[in-house]
XYZ file of C-alpha atoms in Angstrom:
669
model
C 2.130 -42.630 -19.674
C 3.982 -45.201 -17.567
C 6.847 -44.074 -15.316
C 9.571 -45.888 -17.284
C 8.262 -44.413 -20.543
C 8.240 -40.925 -19.023
C 11.829 -41.253 -17.782
C 12.932 -42.430 -21.232
C 11.120 -39.468 -22.805
C 12.784 -36.985 -20.434
C 16.191 -38.553 -21.115
C 15.772 -38.069 -24.875
C 14.755 -34.440 -24.378
C 17.746 -33.821 -22.104
C 20.180 -35.350 -24.583
C 18.716 -33.243 -27.380
C 19.172 -30.062 -25.350
C 22.715 -31.138 -24.465
C 23.687 -30.655 -28.118
C 23.804 -26.872 -27.691
C 26.973 -25.143 -28.912
C 28.249 -22.503 -26.526
C 29.698 -21.989 -23.073
C 27.440 -22.950 -20.160
C 27.843 -21.726 -16.579
C 25.596 -22.035 -13.564
C 24.854 -18.931 -11.535
C 27.671 -17.560 -9.366
C 25.659 -15.671 -6.757
C 28.790 -14.650 -4.846
C 30.210 -12.732 -7.803
C 26.831 -11.153 -8.474
C 26.570 -9.992 -4.867
C 29.996 -8.363 -5.130
C 28.946 -6.661 -8.362
C 25.607 -5.370 -7.027
C 26.866 -4.798 -3.458
C 23.755 -6.583 -2.152
C 21.948 -9.943 -2.520
C 20.481 -10.572 -5.941
C 17.956 -12.933 -7.484
C 17.508 -14.574 -10.865
C 14.313 -16.447 -9.985
C 11.693 -14.188 -11.551
C 13.112 -13.096 -14.912
C 16.133 -15.407 -15.176
C 18.525 -12.449 -15.187
C 20.292 -10.959 -12.128
C 18.225 -8.313 -10.362
C 18.222 -6.377 -7.121
C 15.151 -6.951 -4.975
C 13.928 -3.424 -5.763
C 14.055 -4.203 -9.522
C 12.035 -7.427 -9.341
C 8.506 -7.200 -10.836
C 7.223 -8.935 -7.743
C 7.120 -8.330 -3.999
C 10.176 -10.241 -2.783
C 12.267 -10.409 0.377
C 15.699 -12.083 0.372
C 16.828 -13.679 3.627
C 20.607 -14.002 3.443
C 22.867 -16.620 5.010
C 23.881 -13.989 7.573
C 20.218 -13.349 8.405
C 19.677 -17.091 8.884
C 22.693 -17.411 11.177
C 21.842 -14.368 13.262
C 18.183 -15.403 13.656
C 19.258 -18.149 16.069
C 16.572 -20.435 14.601
C 17.161 -24.146 14.141
C 14.614 -24.651 11.337
C 13.241 -22.746 8.355
C 9.862 -21.744 9.896
C 11.857 -20.229 12.763
C 13.709 -18.060 10.250
C 10.556 -17.055 8.364
C 8.598 -15.933 11.439
C 10.537 -12.621 11.466
C 9.553 -11.617 7.891
C 6.799 -9.041 7.324
C 3.705 -10.591 5.756
C 4.699 -14.163 6.652
C 2.437 -15.972 9.107
C 3.829 -18.914 11.124
C 1.611 -21.075 13.319
C 3.708 -23.063 15.813
C 1.513 -26.051 16.722
C 4.127 -28.222 18.434
C 7.880 -28.266 19.014
C 8.697 -29.440 15.470
C 5.358 -28.744 13.764
C 4.625 -25.390 12.126
C 2.562 -24.137 9.216
C 3.617 -21.173 7.100
C 1.567 -18.912 4.854
C 1.924 -15.496 3.272
C -0.601 -12.702 3.865
C -2.941 -14.706 6.056
C -4.971 -17.770 5.100
C -2.883 -19.948 7.381
C -4.308 -23.216 8.675
C -3.249 -26.692 9.728
C -1.588 -28.310 6.687
C -1.567 -24.936 4.918
C -1.933 -25.485 1.122
C -1.360 -22.087 -0.562
C 2.432 -21.765 -0.370
C 4.706 -23.376 -2.966
C 8.135 -24.331 -1.559
C 11.172 -25.049 -3.753
C 14.772 -26.104 -3.104
C 17.024 -25.133 -6.012
C 14.021 -25.272 -8.335
C 12.733 -28.663 -7.136
C 9.270 -28.706 -5.612
C 9.135 -29.989 -2.013
C 5.437 -29.145 -1.608
C 3.599 -32.427 -0.888
C 0.860 -32.868 -3.522
C -0.820 -35.847 -1.872
C -2.224 -33.725 0.992
C -1.459 -30.282 -0.460
C 0.960 -28.734 2.077
C 4.650 -28.580 3.059
C 5.924 -30.828 5.893
C 8.818 -28.571 6.888
C 10.745 -31.101 8.984
C 11.171 -33.343 5.941
C 13.000 -30.756 3.831
C 16.413 -32.270 2.963
C 18.492 -29.171 3.545
C 20.661 -27.875 6.392
C 20.589 -24.211 7.374
C 24.378 -23.998 6.937
C 24.137 -24.903 3.227
C 21.526 -22.264 2.363
C 22.820 -19.206 0.514
C 19.504 -17.364 0.626
C 15.778 -17.839 1.062
C 13.599 -15.870 -1.325
C 10.119 -14.990 -0.069
C 7.902 -14.083 -3.044
C 4.520 -12.721 -1.986
C 1.220 -13.095 -3.805
C 0.097 -15.521 -6.551
C 2.993 -16.599 -8.779
C 1.691 -19.616 -10.693
C 2.733 -18.256 -14.110
C 6.347 -17.920 -12.962
C 6.704 -20.905 -10.620
C 3.828 -23.318 -11.317
C 0.731 -24.752 -9.665
C -0.003 -24.107 -5.972
C 1.878 -20.812 -5.754
C -1.540 -19.342 -4.941
C -0.413 -17.337 -1.915
C 3.301 -17.065 -2.601
C 6.584 -18.931 -2.969
C 9.453 -19.833 -0.659
C 12.465 -20.419 -2.918
C 15.446 -21.930 -1.062
C 18.780 -21.523 -2.852
C 21.801 -23.500 -1.657
C 25.486 -22.845 -2.212
C 26.919 -23.839 -5.599
C 29.836 -26.290 -5.097
C 31.510 -25.010 -8.270
C 31.970 -21.586 -6.675
C 31.354 -21.897 -2.918
C 33.492 -24.032 -0.637
C 31.367 -24.492 2.468
C 32.741 -26.857 5.092
C 31.052 -26.643 8.478
C 30.016 -28.856 11.350
C 27.770 -27.937 14.253
C 26.417 -29.515 17.415
C 23.576 -28.191 19.547
C 21.769 -29.080 22.731
C 18.999 -27.422 24.667
C 15.626 -27.490 26.332
C 13.070 -30.215 25.559
C 16.136 -32.519 25.612
C 17.235 -31.231 22.219
C 20.155 -32.972 20.542
C 21.097 -31.749 17.083
C 23.997 -32.059 14.664
C 24.768 -30.903 11.138
C 27.634 -31.203 8.664
C 28.288 -29.660 5.235
C 31.323 -30.675 3.174
C 32.405 -29.371 -0.259
C 35.070 -30.638 -2.656
C 36.163 -28.837 -5.843
C 38.246 -30.398 -8.635
C 40.202 -27.992 -10.868
C 37.247 -25.620 -11.186
C 35.666 -28.250 -13.447
C 33.623 -30.117 -10.864
C 32.209 -29.555 -7.429
C 30.532 -31.855 -4.925
C 28.642 -30.922 -1.770
C 27.396 -33.461 0.747
C 25.340 -32.442 3.759
C 23.422 -34.175 6.492
C 21.891 -33.615 9.871
C 19.888 -35.087 12.712
C 17.640 -33.737 15.438
C 15.983 -35.397 18.395
C 13.883 -33.762 21.092
C 10.727 -34.065 23.150
C 7.570 -32.176 22.407
C 6.303 -29.429 24.690
C 5.188 -30.682 28.107
C 2.251 -28.277 28.467
C -1.159 -30.006 28.907
C -2.485 -31.812 25.865
C -5.761 -30.963 24.189
C -8.982 -32.584 25.411
C -9.259 -34.403 22.063
C -5.827 -36.062 22.320
C -5.549 -39.804 22.945
C -2.404 -41.297 24.452
C 0.837 -39.643 25.448
C 3.241 -37.733 23.246
C 6.176 -39.438 21.573
C 9.632 -38.039 21.018
C 10.242 -36.047 17.830
C 13.153 -36.722 15.494
C 14.480 -35.753 12.092
C 17.342 -36.933 9.878
C 18.423 -36.099 6.339
C 21.276 -36.405 3.888
C 21.649 -34.723 0.493
C 24.178 -34.460 -2.298
C 24.723 -31.938 -5.089
C 27.315 -32.447 -7.843
C 28.014 -29.978 -10.648
C 30.344 -30.775 -13.548
C 31.514 -28.760 -16.547
C 31.519 -31.573 -19.087
C 32.957 -29.174 -21.665
C 33.074 -25.430 -22.034
C 29.672 -25.783 -23.652
C 27.800 -28.104 -21.324
C 27.300 -28.161 -17.579
C 25.553 -31.003 -15.773
C 24.166 -31.293 -12.261
C 22.969 -34.231 -10.208
C 21.135 -34.002 -6.893
C 19.894 -36.700 -4.530
C 18.393 -36.595 -1.060
C 16.723 -38.673 1.609
C 14.984 -37.642 4.807
C 12.851 -38.991 7.608
C 10.927 -37.267 10.345
C 8.565 -38.230 13.152
C 6.687 -35.666 15.198
C 3.555 -34.636 17.038
C 1.338 -32.631 14.686
C -1.980 -30.866 14.501
C -3.686 -32.275 11.413
C -6.291 -30.782 9.037
C -9.109 -31.688 11.454
C -7.284 -29.711 14.179
C -6.601 -32.764 16.312
C -3.264 -33.871 17.684
C -1.721 -36.896 16.037
C 1.700 -38.380 15.453
C 3.163 -38.521 11.936
C 6.078 -40.322 10.330
C 7.588 -39.295 6.993
C 10.132 -40.775 4.595
C 11.229 -38.894 1.474
C 13.602 -39.574 -1.407
C 14.450 -37.457 -4.432
C 16.766 -37.441 -7.422
C 17.230 -34.630 -9.920
C 19.392 -34.155 -12.996
C 19.897 -31.157 -15.257
C 21.877 -30.112 -18.323
C 22.568 -26.487 -19.244
C 23.903 -25.035 -22.519
C 24.480 -21.367 -23.334
C 23.937 -21.606 -27.076
C 23.266 -19.311 -29.996
C 19.572 -19.916 -29.255
C 19.935 -18.734 -25.664
C 20.505 -20.333 -22.275
C 18.809 -23.732 -22.586
C 18.223 -25.975 -19.591
C 16.672 -29.435 -19.367
C 15.718 -30.760 -15.934
C 14.141 -33.960 -14.682
C 13.408 -35.006 -11.105
C 11.389 -37.446 -9.056
C 10.093 -37.071 -5.510
C 8.903 -40.028 -3.431
C 7.138 -39.520 -0.109
C 5.713 -42.096 2.311
C 3.574 -41.035 5.247
C 1.892 -42.653 8.251
C -0.093 -40.995 10.971
C -1.157 -42.285 14.374
C -3.372 -41.133 17.207
C -0.497 -40.387 19.551
C 0.961 -43.667 20.917
C -1.359 -46.096 19.156
C 0.567 -48.893 17.432
C -1.449 -49.137 14.215
C -1.517 -46.115 11.899
C -4.739 -44.321 11.051
C -3.608 -44.005 7.439
C -0.661 -44.813 5.190
C -0.011 -42.722 2.092
C 2.521 -42.871 -0.721
C 3.139 -40.159 -3.317
C 5.365 -40.204 -6.427
C 5.938 -37.051 -8.476
C 7.944 -37.155 -11.723
C 8.726 -33.921 -13.579
C 10.489 -33.077 -16.815
C 11.168 -29.478 -17.939
C 12.902 -27.731 -20.821
C 13.319 -23.950 -20.912
C 15.117 -21.395 -23.041
C 16.156 -17.928 -21.829
C 17.163 -15.581 -24.632
C 17.331 -11.925 -25.657
C 16.149 -10.069 -28.722
C 18.136 -6.870 -28.813
C 19.441 -5.425 -25.579
C 16.083 -4.527 -24.009
C 13.951 -7.654 -24.438
C 14.474 -10.845 -22.461
C 12.291 -13.895 -23.085
C 11.884 -17.240 -21.360
C 9.820 -20.067 -22.852
C 9.319 -23.384 -21.116
C 7.655 -26.758 -21.495
C 6.900 -28.979 -18.510
C 5.428 -32.432 -18.012
C 4.344 -33.673 -14.581
C 3.065 -37.096 -13.531
C 1.671 -37.266 -10.005
C 0.197 -40.407 -8.436
C -0.728 -42.022 -5.131
C -2.480 -45.223 -4.061
C -5.920 -44.724 -2.596
C -6.284 -44.946 1.191
C -8.234 -48.215 0.792
C -8.088 -50.935 -1.873
C -5.416 -51.684 -4.455
C -6.201 -48.695 -6.623
C -4.534 -45.397 -7.353
C -5.366 -41.916 -8.602
C -3.069 -39.826 -10.757
C -2.895 -36.832 -13.025
C -0.710 -35.832 -15.947
C -0.065 -32.159 -16.570
C 1.399 -30.661 -19.711
C 2.374 -26.998 -19.357
C 3.631 -24.269 -21.632
C 4.755 -20.904 -20.286
C 6.370 -17.718 -21.467
C 7.904 -14.624 -19.872
C 8.806 -11.300 -21.501
C 10.857 -8.681 -19.679
C 10.843 -5.439 -21.646
C 13.223 -2.652 -20.668
C 11.088 0.193 -22.029
C 13.558 2.850 -20.868
C 16.613 2.624 -18.602
C 14.305 3.330 -15.640
C 11.068 1.608 -16.684
C 10.573 -2.144 -17.174
C 7.489 -4.278 -17.849
C 7.387 -8.018 -17.206
C 4.555 -10.256 -18.365
C 4.343 -14.010 -17.776
C 1.646 -16.457 -18.797
C 1.244 -20.181 -18.263
C -1.230 -22.707 -19.627
C -1.696 -26.042 -17.850
C -3.542 -29.019 -19.322
C -4.404 -31.627 -16.686
C -5.884 -35.070 -17.296
C -7.095 -36.926 -14.222
C -7.117 -40.714 -13.967
C -7.875 -43.662 -11.721
C -7.052 -47.358 -11.972
C -8.219 -50.224 -9.787
C -11.423 -51.360 -8.100
C -14.025 -49.133 -6.529
C -14.968 -49.718 -2.876
C -18.106 -51.672 -2.062
C -21.083 -49.351 -2.000
C -19.542 -46.688 -4.223
C -21.728 -45.230 -6.955
C -18.704 -43.886 -8.846
C -16.854 -45.473 -11.763
C -13.287 -44.924 -12.952
C -14.609 -43.305 -16.119
C -15.553 -40.199 -14.108
C -11.858 -39.680 -13.327
C -10.588 -40.752 -16.729
C -12.847 -38.297 -18.548
C -11.875 -35.295 -16.416
C -9.751 -32.656 -18.150
C -8.774 -29.282 -16.701
C -7.261 -26.396 -18.672
C -6.103 -23.529 -16.467
C -4.313 -20.298 -17.286
C -2.307 -18.112 -14.923
C -0.478 -14.845 -15.390
C 1.830 -12.414 -13.629
C 2.372 -8.848 -14.735
C 4.599 -6.236 -13.141
C 5.628 -2.685 -14.052
C 8.716 -1.331 -12.264
C 9.702 2.353 -12.423
C 12.984 3.467 -10.893
C 12.093 7.138 -10.606
C 15.577 8.057 -9.358
C 18.387 6.530 -7.348
C 16.304 6.343 -4.155
C 12.693 5.773 -5.285
C 11.279 2.690 -6.989
C 7.581 2.049 -7.724
C 5.864 -1.235 -8.675
C 2.383 -2.079 -9.947
C 1.468 -5.773 -10.214
C -1.433 -8.043 -11.119
C -1.634 -11.826 -11.037
C -3.884 -14.853 -11.391
C -2.807 -17.925 -9.440
C -4.086 -21.502 -9.361
C -4.240 -23.942 -6.436
C -4.927 -27.536 -7.447
C -6.955 -29.935 -5.315
C -4.642 -32.407 -3.601
C -4.551 -36.023 -4.750
C -6.531 -36.996 -1.663
C -9.186 -34.426 -2.570
C -9.175 -35.635 -6.183
C -10.092 -39.170 -5.070
C -7.195 -40.678 -3.147
C -9.249 -40.427 0.038
C -11.674 -43.295 0.637
C -13.429 -43.191 3.986
C -15.667 -46.128 5.038
C -19.072 -45.183 6.411
C -20.635 -48.384 7.707
C -23.231 -49.624 6.956
C -24.068 -46.861 4.496
C -21.190 -47.178 1.994
C -18.221 -44.836 1.597
C -17.244 -41.206 1.312
C -14.383 -40.314 -0.984
C -12.445 -37.632 -2.753
C -14.193 -35.867 -5.607
C -12.860 -36.026 -9.192
C -15.090 -33.120 -10.274
C -13.505 -30.566 -7.904
C -12.449 -27.255 -9.419
C -9.098 -25.606 -8.637
C -9.082 -22.552 -6.396
C -8.341 -19.325 -8.276
C -6.622 -16.326 -6.680
C -6.520 -12.876 -8.291
C -4.228 -10.274 -6.792
C -3.557 -6.580 -7.391
C -0.890 -4.603 -5.596
C 1.255 -1.508 -5.662
C 4.577 -0.938 -3.937
C 7.059 1.820 -3.194
C 10.679 1.330 -2.126
C 12.547 4.344 -0.729
C 16.204 4.553 0.290
C 17.528 7.026 2.831
C 21.315 6.971 2.235
C 22.010 9.665 4.826
C 20.794 7.394 7.638
C 21.524 4.046 5.981
C 17.874 2.981 5.863
C 15.434 1.515 3.343
C 11.645 1.511 3.523
C 8.996 -0.480 1.674
C 5.256 0.176 1.399
C 2.987 -2.373 -0.311
C -0.794 -2.234 -0.670
C -2.593 -5.339 -1.954
C -6.090 -6.654 -2.626
C -6.810 -10.326 -3.260
C -9.881 -12.252 -4.421
C -9.958 -16.030 -4.000
C -12.658 -18.157 -5.656
C -13.675 -21.835 -5.530
C -11.792 -22.381 -2.280
C -11.486 -26.055 -1.353
C -12.075 -27.734 1.995
C -13.083 -31.078 3.443
C -16.756 -30.947 4.370
C -17.445 -32.751 7.640
C -20.779 -33.907 8.976
C -22.965 -36.904 9.806
C -25.554 -38.681 7.709
C -27.974 -38.238 10.584
C -27.671 -38.074 14.406
C -25.642 -40.982 15.700
C -24.332 -42.043 12.284
C -20.715 -42.286 11.221
C -18.651 -39.245 10.304
C -18.571 -38.323 6.619
C -15.735 -36.218 5.222
C -15.608 -35.245 1.581
C -14.032 -32.240 -0.201
C -15.936 -29.536 -2.039
C -15.553 -25.984 -3.340
C -16.858 -23.932 -0.431
C -16.959 -20.347 -1.696
C -14.838 -17.225 -1.923
C -12.781 -14.857 0.226
C -11.293 -11.389 -0.160
C -8.272 -9.856 1.560
C -6.959 -6.297 1.703
C -3.740 -5.420 3.442
C -0.834 -3.057 3.867
C 2.805 -3.918 4.508
C 5.043 -1.230 6.003
C 8.670 -2.079 6.689
C 11.917 -0.290 7.368
C 15.434 -1.526 7.981
C 18.860 -0.014 8.272
C 22.315 0.129 9.819
C 23.985 2.792 11.908
C 27.384 3.329 13.509
C 28.573 0.399 11.357
C 28.029 -2.113 14.174
C 24.260 -1.840 14.561
C 21.429 -3.135 12.397
C 17.729 -2.730 12.959
C 14.332 -3.272 11.369
C 10.606 -2.950 11.979
C 7.380 -3.778 10.154
C 3.648 -3.314 10.575
C 1.189 -5.388 8.525
C -2.534 -4.718 9.017
C -4.810 -7.003 6.974
C -8.547 -7.633 6.698
C -10.197 -10.780 5.307
C -13.861 -11.288 4.448
C -15.115 -14.852 3.812
C -18.205 -15.791 1.824
C -18.964 -19.479 2.398
C -22.737 -19.289 1.973
C -24.652 -21.401 4.477
C -21.709 -23.631 5.383
C -20.889 -23.696 9.099
C -17.431 -23.788 10.675
C -17.881 -27.452 11.620
C -18.640 -28.257 8.005
C -15.914 -26.341 6.174
C -13.228 -26.466 8.874
C -11.795 -23.052 7.926
C -12.492 -19.484 9.020
C -9.930 -17.190 7.469
C -11.457 -13.882 8.550
C -11.514 -14.708 12.269
C -8.255 -16.665 12.463
C -6.211 -13.733 11.149
C -4.632 -11.300 13.629
C -5.508 -7.948 12.068
C -2.381 -6.234 13.404
C 1.091 -7.790 13.331
C 4.270 -5.944 14.323
C 7.840 -7.246 13.958
C 11.042 -5.636 15.159
C 14.706 -6.533 15.378
C 17.898 -4.974 16.711
C 21.386 -6.373 16.307
C 24.967 -5.460 17.189
C 28.289 -6.984 16.193
C 31.863 -6.053 16.954
C 34.982 -8.146 16.892
C 34.139 -11.683 18.010
C 30.657 -10.751 19.339
C 27.202 -10.855 17.728
C 23.983 -10.038 19.579
C 20.524 -10.005 17.991
C 17.014 -9.647 19.359
C 13.630 -10.099 17.656
C 10.153 -9.195 18.859
C 6.788 -9.974 17.262
C 3.343 -8.818 18.335
C 0.049 -10.359 17.181
C -3.307 -8.804 18.033
C -6.319 -10.820 19.222
C -7.527 -13.573 16.900
C -9.166 -16.993 16.967
C -7.753 -20.445 16.353
C -9.733 -23.531 15.334
C -9.953 -26.644 17.507
C -11.446 -29.982 16.477
C -13.055 -32.732 18.513
C -12.118 -36.382 18.335
C -14.669 -38.720 16.770
C -16.944 -36.109 15.193
C -16.759 -33.130 12.896
C -17.524 -30.438 15.487
C -15.092 -27.523 15.456
C -14.958 -24.447 17.594
C -13.106 -21.154 17.718
C -10.669 -20.641 20.578
C -9.905 -17.005 21.459
C -6.181 -16.207 21.416
C -5.337 -13.035 23.277
C -2.823 -10.630 21.810
C 0.688 -11.691 22.656
C 4.270 -10.580 22.298
C 7.099 -13.070 21.765
C 10.836 -12.421 21.964
C 13.673 -14.362 20.310
C 17.379 -13.633 20.763
C 20.877 -14.873 19.992
C 24.299 -14.077 21.401
C 27.409 -15.515 19.773
C 31.155 -15.380 20.426
C 33.893 -16.374 17.982
C 36.371 -18.381 20.036
C 38.659 -18.420 17.017
C 38.222 -17.341 13.410
C 36.582 -20.680 12.588
C 34.931 -21.687 15.879
C 31.750 -19.990 17.146
C 29.756 -20.626 20.294
C 26.168 -19.314 20.273
C 23.320 -19.231 22.775
C 19.858 -18.608 21.292
C 16.259 -18.871 22.357
C 12.659 -18.476 21.249
C 9.688 -17.163 23.250
C 12.060 -16.079 25.975
C 9.846 -13.802 28.056
C 7.468 -16.528 29.288
C 7.869 -20.142 30.285
C 4.759 -21.014 28.261
C 2.419 -19.032 26.061
C -0.814 -19.660 24.163
C -0.247 -18.894 20.477
C -2.760 -21.283 18.838
C -5.557 -23.656 19.836
C -2.903 -26.363 20.265
C -1.124 -26.851 23.621
C 0.773 -23.784 24.804
C 4.243 -23.479 23.359
C 7.208 -23.326 25.741
C 10.399 -21.328 25.976
C 13.165 -22.931 23.910
C 16.870 -22.355 24.491
C 19.764 -23.994 22.662
C 23.537 -23.767 22.692
C 25.329 -24.330 19.384
C 29.015 -24.925 18.609
C 29.919 -24.360 14.950
C 33.271 -25.173 13.347
C 34.304 -24.048 9.868
C 37.103 -25.795 8.007
């Protein structure tokens, strides 16, 4: 289906849904928080729930948590969450995963902003600096652990980061901030909201950041000197109550970023990104339920360079177009259902030639939340995806493949999530969960990659790749201690991953050119425990701690590290400890965070060949902190820092990271 035909099709669906006949309202999270006396979510079942009631393992990071973290980007906020692994490769480059399996260009974590995917399908990862959102416009970040493909879609194989921004119909957020710090950091952000008679709301936000990368010695495989890093973005969200029965929303964004990165081959390079997006939705609360139609398109352009070389190594372009219709309804008072249809068109030009690869995915999904008793609830979700792969354009000289191999490829994949939640009493909640998640090959792995191997022909992506499948089983227990103002959580999980995908590197024979082509490399199993506790005391103090031991066992057959480029069992720190302590009184806020990671290994690549080696990373402890003073009710001055105890520290196989300190002035209007 051509793009213009798809857009026309989505428009007709949206206009059909718009004919609903009841009152429609978007979610007012502020009112829900006042009702529940704590942050709430609607992401899993579509209805408001406390975190302890969710049939999933979820952590909600609030706007206050974000502010008090002192971080200036989302990975900096996430690094303090139990079970979340953040690899800081360079000043602006980080990879995030949940429950291990982290790597350069980490592919297993689905990231959403207000329901729109910002995961980059062309390479299969999330470039965090490109996300078109400012920290000051985020209401909450939901961290959902474990496979969640049935509830959120493809590539939620390890978990989901769901970023929810303020709703301009209900939340008037008007802030501006300026920051400066080490590595010659210069940063600014602005968020402005305008409401019109409670019938319409508009929020516009934007920001910029410029800084140098770390000045610690570069890797032996680096060529050239580092360049300066920068980021800029602007986004808009408008919500309008067209009538009492119909609410419409329109979103648009644009971002650009340039930064030193560690790429999938574990070599330093310099990347430039440009992104654009537009999204529209219509919502009607009708006699058939809460019906919502959504359509959006993401466009991403990417270039990468070997440090300061003028000509890029590669140039990539990715267009994703999505249309969705869903209906949330109840049968009786104890049964909530959600049914959804989704169509996705994803395409990119190949890395050589005037050709492109694409896939079309039609999906149907359903969710049933059954309140068996007032204290016992069962949620089941299932999703069926039908993918047709395609390719148009010439084949490279020397290729033995034909377009028919792509055009005849069809994948049908099912995923499910199931969770039983028992609120035994007012202080004890138990959860048992099972899930099957799906991670698609990226477009490059599906055939967008064409790599010349002279004089022998070419290597390329593989249209016959199978998706990676992740099965997960876990049990959890939440316990409140009202007498001391504390809450604990214990979660035990076991995960089996099959048909894992990686680029296979090697040479045709000694002295020949490098060949790199993707394949399904084998399986891996993980077993882990998450222990966390948090609380408040004496009103002014807050505290928290977590311990997350985990063990991974890989089974990649006879493949070597240099061939597969991954080693999950050795690159995982078995023991990770997080802690935080904060105090606030009057105009003052002080917060400190500590994280400990036991010994592990990190992968390093070598320029010009496929050889990879494991670099031993000794156990380390890192400390972050923030101190803030309210000069007036609306003006705050804050001093924050990361990795404060050492001037530099080895945390990965990349160059040592450095201490970072920034001073931020924030004004609310």
